[in-house]
Coordinates of C-alpha atoms and ligand atoms in Angstrom, one line a residue:
M876 CA -183.8 78.0 4.3
Q877 CA -184.8 79.3 0.9
A878 CA -183.0 82.7 1.5
Y879 CA -179.7 80.9 2.1
F880 CA -179.8 79.4 -1.4
A881 CA -180.7 82.5 -3.4
N882 CA -177.6 83.5 -5.4
K883 CA -175.4 80.8 -3.9
T884 CA -173.4 78.4 -6.0
V885 CA -173.8 74.8 -5.0
L886 CA -171.8 71.9 -6.3
I887 CA -173.6 68.6 -6.0
T888 CA -171.8 65.3 -6.6
G889 CA -174.1 62.4 -7.6
A890 CA -176.3 65.0 -9.3
A891 CA -177.8 62.5 -11.7
G892 CA -178.7 60.1 -9.0
F893 CA -182.0 59.5 -7.2
I894 CA -181.4 61.9 -4.2
G895 CA -178.8 64.1 -6.0
S896 CA -181.2 65.0 -8.8
H897 CA -183.9 66.0 -6.3
L898 CA -181.4 68.2 -4.5
V899 CA -180.5 69.8 -7.8
D900 CA -184.1 70.7 -8.6
Q901 CA -184.8 72.0 -5.1
A902 CA -181.7 74.1 -4.9
L903 CA -182.5 75.6 -8.4
A904 CA -186.0 76.3 -7.3
F905 CA -184.6 78.2 -4.3
G906 CA -182.6 80.4 -6.6
A907 CA -179.1 78.8 -6.4
R908 CA -176.7 78.2 -9.3
V909 CA -175.9 74.5 -9.4
I910 CA -173.0 72.6 -10.8
G911 CA -173.9 68.9 -11.0
V912 CA -171.2 66.3 -11.2
D913 CA -171.8 62.6 -11.9
N914 CA -169.9 59.8 -13.7
L915 CA -173.3 58.1 -14.5
I916 CA -172.4 54.6 -13.2
T917 CA -175.7 54.4 -11.4
G918 CA -177.0 58.0 -12.0
R919 CA -179.2 58.7 -15.1
R920 CA -179.0 61.8 -17.3
V921 CA -182.8 61.6 -17.6
N922 CA -183.1 62.6 -14.0
L923 CA -181.7 66.0 -15.0
T924 CA -184.1 66.6 -17.9
A925 CA -185.7 69.6 -16.1
A926 CA -182.4 70.9 -14.7
L927 CA -180.7 70.9 -18.0
Q928 CA -183.2 73.4 -19.3
N929 CA -182.4 75.8 -16.5
P930 CA -179.7 78.5 -17.2
N931 CA -178.6 78.3 -13.6
F932 CA -177.5 74.6 -14.0
R933 CA -174.3 73.2 -15.4
F934 CA -173.4 69.5 -15.7
L935 CA -170.0 68.0 -15.6
E936 CA -169.5 64.2 -16.3
A937 CA -166.6 63.3 -14.1
N938 CA -165.4 60.8 -11.5
V939 CA -165.2 62.5 -8.1
S940 CA -163.0 59.8 -6.7
L941 CA -160.2 61.4 -8.7
P942 CA -158.2 64.4 -7.4
T943 CA -160.7 67.3 -7.6
A944 CA -158.5 69.7 -9.5
S945 CA -158.1 67.2 -12.3
Y946 CA -161.7 67.5 -13.4
L947 CA -163.0 70.7 -11.8
D948 CA -160.3 73.4 -12.5
N949 CA -160.6 73.3 -16.3
F950 CA -164.4 73.3 -16.0
L951 CA -164.4 76.3 -13.7
D952 CA -161.8 78.1 -15.8
E953 CA -164.1 77.8 -18.8
L954 CA -167.1 78.9 -16.8
K955 CA -165.2 81.9 -15.5
L956 CA -165.0 83.4 -19.0
G957 CA -168.8 83.7 -19.5
E958 CA -170.3 82.9 -16.0
P959 CA -168.0 84.2 -13.3
A960 CA -170.7 83.9 -10.7
F961 CA -170.6 80.1 -11.0
T962 CA -167.0 79.8 -10.0
K963 CA -167.1 80.7 -6.3
I964 CA -168.5 77.6 -4.7
D965 CA -170.4 78.2 -1.5
L966 CA -171.6 74.7 -0.7
V967 CA -170.7 71.2 -1.7
L968 CA -173.3 68.4 -1.3
H969 CA -171.3 65.1 -1.7
F970 CA -173.9 62.6 -2.7
A971 CA -172.0 60.5 -5.3
S972 CA -172.1 56.8 -4.5
P973 CA -173.9 53.7 -5.6
A974 CA -176.5 53.2 -2.8
S975 CA -178.5 50.0 -3.3
P976 CA -177.0 46.8 -1.9
P977 CA -176.9 45.1 -5.4
A978 CA -175.4 48.2 -7.0
Y979 CA -172.7 48.8 -4.5
Q980 CA -171.8 45.1 -4.4
N981 CA -171.5 45.2 -8.2
S982 CA -169.1 48.2 -8.0
P983 CA -167.3 47.7 -4.6
V984 CA -164.1 49.5 -5.6
E985 CA -165.9 52.5 -7.0
T986 CA -168.1 52.6 -3.9
Y987 CA -165.3 52.6 -1.3
L988 CA -163.3 55.0 -3.4
V989 CA -166.0 57.6 -3.9
N990 CA -166.8 57.7 -0.2
S991 CA -163.3 57.7 1.1
S992 CA -160.9 59.1 -1.6
G993 CA -163.7 61.2 -3.1
T994 CA -164.5 62.8 0.3
H995 CA -160.8 63.3 1.0
N996 CA -160.1 64.8 -2.4
L997 CA -163.0 67.2 -2.3
L998 CA -162.1 68.4 1.2
T999 CA -158.4 68.7 0.5
Y1000 CA -159.2 70.8 -2.6
L1001 CA -161.6 73.1 -0.7
Q1002 CA -159.1 73.5 2.1
E1003 CA -156.5 74.7 -0.3
K1004 CA -158.6 76.8 -2.6
S1005 CA -161.7 77.8 -0.7
P1006 CA -161.7 76.9 3.0
E1007 CA -164.8 78.9 3.7
T1008 CA -166.9 76.6 1.5
R1009 CA -169.4 74.6 3.4
F1010 CA -169.4 70.8 2.9
L1011 CA -172.2 68.3 3.5
F1012 CA -171.5 64.5 3.4
A1013 CA -174.2 62.0 2.6
S1014 CA -173.7 59.3 5.2
T1015 CA -176.1 56.5 5.9
S1016 CA -178.0 54.4 8.4
E1017 CA -175.8 51.6 7.2
I1018 CA -173.0 52.9 9.4
Y1019 CA -175.1 51.4 12.3
G1020 CA -174.8 48.0 10.6
D1021 CA -177.1 45.4 12.2
P1022 CA -177.9 47.6 15.1
L1023 CA -178.0 46.4 18.7
V1024 CA -179.7 49.6 19.8
H1025 CA -183.2 50.5 18.6
P1026 CA -184.1 53.0 17.4
Q1027 CA -180.8 54.3 16.2
K1028 CA -179.6 57.6 17.7
E1029 CA -176.6 59.6 16.4
D1030 CA -174.4 58.6 19.5
Y1031 CA -174.7 54.9 18.7
F1032 CA -171.4 53.6 17.2
G1033 CA -173.0 50.7 15.3
N1034 CA -172.4 47.1 14.8
V1035 CA -170.8 46.6 11.4
N1036 CA -169.0 43.6 9.8
P1037 CA -165.8 45.2 8.6
N1038 CA -165.3 42.5 6.0
G1039 CA -168.7 41.5 4.9
E1040 CA -170.6 41.9 1.6
R1041 CA -171.9 45.3 2.6
S1042 CA -168.7 46.6 4.0
C1043 CA -167.5 48.3 0.8
Y1044 CA -170.4 50.7 1.4
D1045 CA -170.9 50.9 5.1
E1046 CA -167.2 51.0 6.2
A1047 CA -166.5 53.5 3.4
K1048 CA -169.3 55.7 4.7
R1049 CA -167.8 55.3 8.1
L1050 CA -164.3 56.4 6.8
G1051 CA -166.0 59.2 5.0
E1052 CA -167.4 60.4 8.3
T1053 CA -163.9 60.1 9.9
I1054 CA -162.5 62.2 7.1
C1055 CA -165.2 64.8 7.7
G1056 CA -164.3 64.8 11.4
V1057 CA -160.6 65.4 10.7
F1058 CA -161.4 68.4 8.5
T1059 CA -163.8 69.8 11.1
R1060 CA -161.5 69.4 14.0
N1061 CA -158.0 69.8 12.6
Y1062 CA -158.7 72.3 9.7
Q1063 CA -161.7 74.2 11.1
M1064 CA -163.8 73.6 8.0
D1065 CA -167.6 73.8 8.1
V1066 CA -168.5 70.1 7.5
R1067 CA -171.9 68.5 8.2
I1068 CA -173.0 64.9 8.0
V1069 CA -176.4 63.6 7.2
R1070 CA -177.1 59.9 8.0
I1071 CA -179.8 58.9 5.5
F1072 CA -182.3 56.1 6.4
N1073 CA -184.1 54.2 3.7
T1074 CA -185.5 56.7 1.2
Y1075 CA -187.9 56.1 -1.7
G1076 CA -189.7 58.0 -4.4
P1077 CA -189.6 58.9 -8.1
R1078 CA -186.3 58.6 -9.9
M1079 CA -185.2 55.5 -8.2
R1080 CA -183.9 53.1 -10.8
Y1081 CA -186.5 50.3 -11.5
D1082 CA -183.6 47.8 -11.6
D1083 CA -181.7 49.0 -8.6
G1084 CA -182.7 45.9 -6.5
R1085 CA -184.0 47.7 -3.4
I1086 CA -187.1 46.7 -1.8
L1087 CA -189.6 49.3 -3.1
P1088 CA -188.5 49.4 -6.7
N1089 CA -188.6 45.6 -6.7
F1090 CA -191.9 45.2 -5.0
I1091 CA -193.7 47.9 -7.0
N1092 CA -192.4 46.7 -10.3
Q1093 CA -193.2 43.1 -9.5
A1094 CA -196.7 44.0 -8.4
L1095 CA -197.3 46.1 -11.5
Q1096 CA -196.2 43.2 -13.7
Q1097 CA -198.4 40.7 -11.7
Q1098 CA -195.3 38.8 -10.5
P1099 CA -195.0 37.5 -7.0
L1100 CA -193.0 39.8 -4.7
T1101 CA -189.6 38.5 -3.7
V1102 CA -189.5 38.6 0.1
Y1103 CA -186.0 37.8 1.4
G1104 CA -185.8 35.6 4.6
Q1105 CA -189.1 35.4 6.5
G1106 CA -189.8 39.1 5.9
Q1107 CA -189.7 39.8 9.6
Q1108 CA -186.8 42.3 9.3
T1109 CA -187.9 45.9 9.5
R1110 CA -187.2 49.2 7.7
S1111 CA -188.5 52.7 8.1
Y1112 CA -189.1 54.5 4.8
C1113 CA -188.8 58.2 4.1
Y1114 CA -190.4 59.9 1.1
V1115 CA -187.7 61.7 -0.9
D1116 CA -189.3 65.2 -0.7
D1117 CA -189.2 65.0 3.1
L1118 CA -185.6 63.8 3.1
V1119 CA -184.5 66.6 0.7
R1120 CA -186.2 69.2 2.9
G1121 CA -184.2 67.9 5.9
I1122 CA -180.9 67.9 3.9
L1123 CA -181.4 71.4 2.8
L1124 CA -182.3 72.5 6.3
L1125 CA -179.1 70.9 7.6
A1126 CA -177.0 72.5 4.7
S1127 CA -178.4 76.0 5.1
G1128 CA -178.7 76.4 8.9
D1129 CA -176.4 78.7 10.9
G1130 CA -174.1 77.2 13.5
L1131 CA -174.5 73.6 12.4
E1132 CA -170.8 73.0 11.5
G1133 CA -169.6 69.7 12.8
Q1134 CA -173.1 68.3 13.3
T1135 CA -174.1 64.7 12.4
V1136 CA -177.8 64.3 12.0
N1137 CA -180.1 61.3 11.2
L1138 CA -182.8 61.9 8.7
G1139 CA -185.6 59.5 8.0
N1140 CA -189.2 58.6 8.8
P1141 CA -189.4 56.6 12.0
E1142 CA -192.6 54.7 11.0
E1143 CA -191.4 51.1 11.0
F1144 CA -192.6 48.2 8.9
T1145 CA -191.6 44.6 8.5
V1146 CA -190.7 43.6 4.9
L1147 CA -193.8 41.4 4.8
E1148 CA -196.0 44.3 5.9
T1149 CA -194.4 46.3 3.1
A1150 CA -195.2 43.6 0.6
V1151 CA -198.8 43.4 1.7
L1152 CA -199.2 47.2 1.5
V1153 CA -197.7 47.4 -2.0
Q1154 CA -199.9 44.5 -3.2
K1155 CA -203.0 46.0 -1.7
I1156 CA -202.4 49.4 -3.3
I1157 CA -201.6 48.0 -6.8
N1158 CA -203.6 44.9 -7.1
G1159 CA -206.3 45.4 -4.4
Q1160 CA -205.7 42.0 -2.7
V1161 CA -203.1 39.8 -1.3
T1162 CA -202.9 36.1 -1.7
K1163 CA -200.2 33.5 -0.9
E1164 CA -199.3 33.4 -4.6
N1165 CA -198.4 37.1 -4.5
V1166 CA -195.3 36.4 -2.5
V1167 CA -192.2 34.2 -2.9
F1168 CA -189.7 33.7 -0.1
G1169 CA -186.0 33.8 -1.0
D1170 CA -182.7 33.7 0.9
L1171 CA -181.9 36.4 3.3
P1172 CA -178.7 38.2 2.1
S1173 CA -175.7 38.1 4.4
D1174 CA -175.4 40.8 7.0
D1175 CA -178.9 42.1 6.2
P1176 CA -179.8 44.3 9.2
S1177 CA -182.7 42.8 11.2
R1178 CA -184.2 46.1 12.1
R1179 CA -183.7 49.7 11.4
K1180 CA -185.5 52.9 12.6
P1181 CA -184.1 56.4 13.0
D1182 CA -184.4 58.3 16.2
I1183 CA -184.9 61.8 14.7
T1184 CA -185.1 63.8 18.0
K1185 CA -181.9 65.7 17.0
A1186 CA -183.2 66.6 13.5
S1187 CA -186.5 67.7 15.1
E1188 CA -184.7 69.9 17.8
L1189 CA -181.9 71.3 15.6
L1190 CA -183.8 71.7 12.3
G1191 CA -187.5 71.6 13.1
F1192 CA -187.6 68.5 10.8
A1193 CA -190.6 66.2 10.7
P1194 CA -191.6 63.9 7.8
E1195 CA -194.9 65.0 6.3
T1196 CA -195.7 62.3 3.7
T1197 CA -197.4 59.1 4.8
F1198 CA -196.2 55.8 3.5
R1199 CA -199.3 55.3 1.5
Q1200 CA -199.1 58.8 -0.1
G1201 CA -195.5 58.3 -0.9
L1202 CA -196.1 54.8 -2.3
E1203 CA -198.9 56.1 -4.6
R1204 CA -196.6 58.8 -6.0
T1205 CA -193.8 56.3 -6.5
I1206 CA -196.1 53.8 -8.2
A1207 CA -197.3 56.5 -10.5
Y1208 CA -193.7 57.2 -11.4
F1209 CA -192.9 53.6 -12.1
K1210 CA -195.8 53.5 -14.6
T1211 CA -194.1 56.2 -16.7
E1212 CA -191.9 55.6 -19.7
E1213 CA -189.2 57.8 -18.1
S1214 CA -188.8 55.3 -15.3
R1215 CA -187.6 52.7 -17.9
I1216 CA -184.8 54.9 -19.3
L1217 CA -181.6 53.8 -17.8
E1218 CA -179.3 56.6 -19.1
Ligands
UDP2265 N1 -185.7 42.9 0.4 C1 -186.6 41.9 0.1 N2 -186.9 41.7 -1.2 C2 -186.3 42.5 -2.2 C3 -185.4 43.5 -1.9 C4 -185.1 43.7 -0.6 O1 -187.1 41.3 1.0 O2 -186.7 42.2 -3.4 C5 -185.4 43.2 1.8 C6 -183.9 43.1 2.2 O3 -183.5 41.8 2.5 C7 -183.8 44.1 3.4 C8 -185.0 45.1 3.1 O4 -185.8 44.5 2.1 O5 -184.1 43.4 4.5 C9 -184.5 46.4 2.5 O6 -183.6 46.1 1.5 P1 -183.0 47.2 0.5 O7 -182.1 46.5 -0.5 O8 -184.1 48.1 0.0 O9 -182.0 48.2 1.4 P2 -181.3 48.0 2.8 O10 -182.1 48.7 3.8 O11 -181.0 46.6 3.1 O12 -180.0 48.7 2.6

């Protein structure tokens, strides 16, 4: 996989986000030139601190929902003068989007636009200017909605409320997948889709409202953990380094055009079990006072677990980080000052 990236130019949308910034760092470590694009609505410049020191990295603050030429052409023209190698893009990783339920529900229009128009605009631009460029779209386990099939395999079509609070995200990701399918079938472009299950690790925003940033920060501050509903719903958590390895395997492999692949860690926990584990690691003990129960958000999926047989067969993918190891690294991150910087 590393050999693929050496000397390639990779454009990463959502580069200042949680997963995007880890992709930036790993692609740079593999010897790629990277152009990172982000409008910083949920992304944070601080996530790019290391990348911005690297001569193989360029950052463009722009909204990728807009027509691609409107922000990219000038930027590439300027780069062409001094850095011509940057301007032939080999691979696009489209990761721009709010991803936590509170964040995407606060920015529903931006969310559905970036996953639909953003995907369409990027692919249309590439089709016209550089049809051999490979494109990888960040889809999500949310396309399975509140799944009636367990665990979720790629051939399951899902159970999504088209007009619920989560639909600005999950229906837009579904439309994003549809657009990818059209450019694969009708325009013979090399498009790949990764369906990402719950992922955690350093560089998540402490205020993003997802379960692990909430629980870890609540436990660090000796506040009770906010369990929604009875806490019997399940999630399967993948540590970010494992996810990034899987994504780059999917992006770099030969003969994977048109493939849609789940990535995640199939080890499944109830929300209550998650709360207990976080409390045990941080505070050593769990008491009734450590937890408060709140309302279950609408359309909250009752269970979620990836079937990763396809990723294993196609990519040789297997998660390597245990939940406890990943939690310890994430807790260490949330103790740093950097984790408090929101820009
Ligand atoms: N959750 C919770 N307390 C919190 C945040 C989330 O109990 O403070 C629950 C939420 O209801 C859901 C699960 O944890 O069942 C995962 O939520 P998250 O927002 O992380 O992502 P989702 O998997 O729902 O997209």
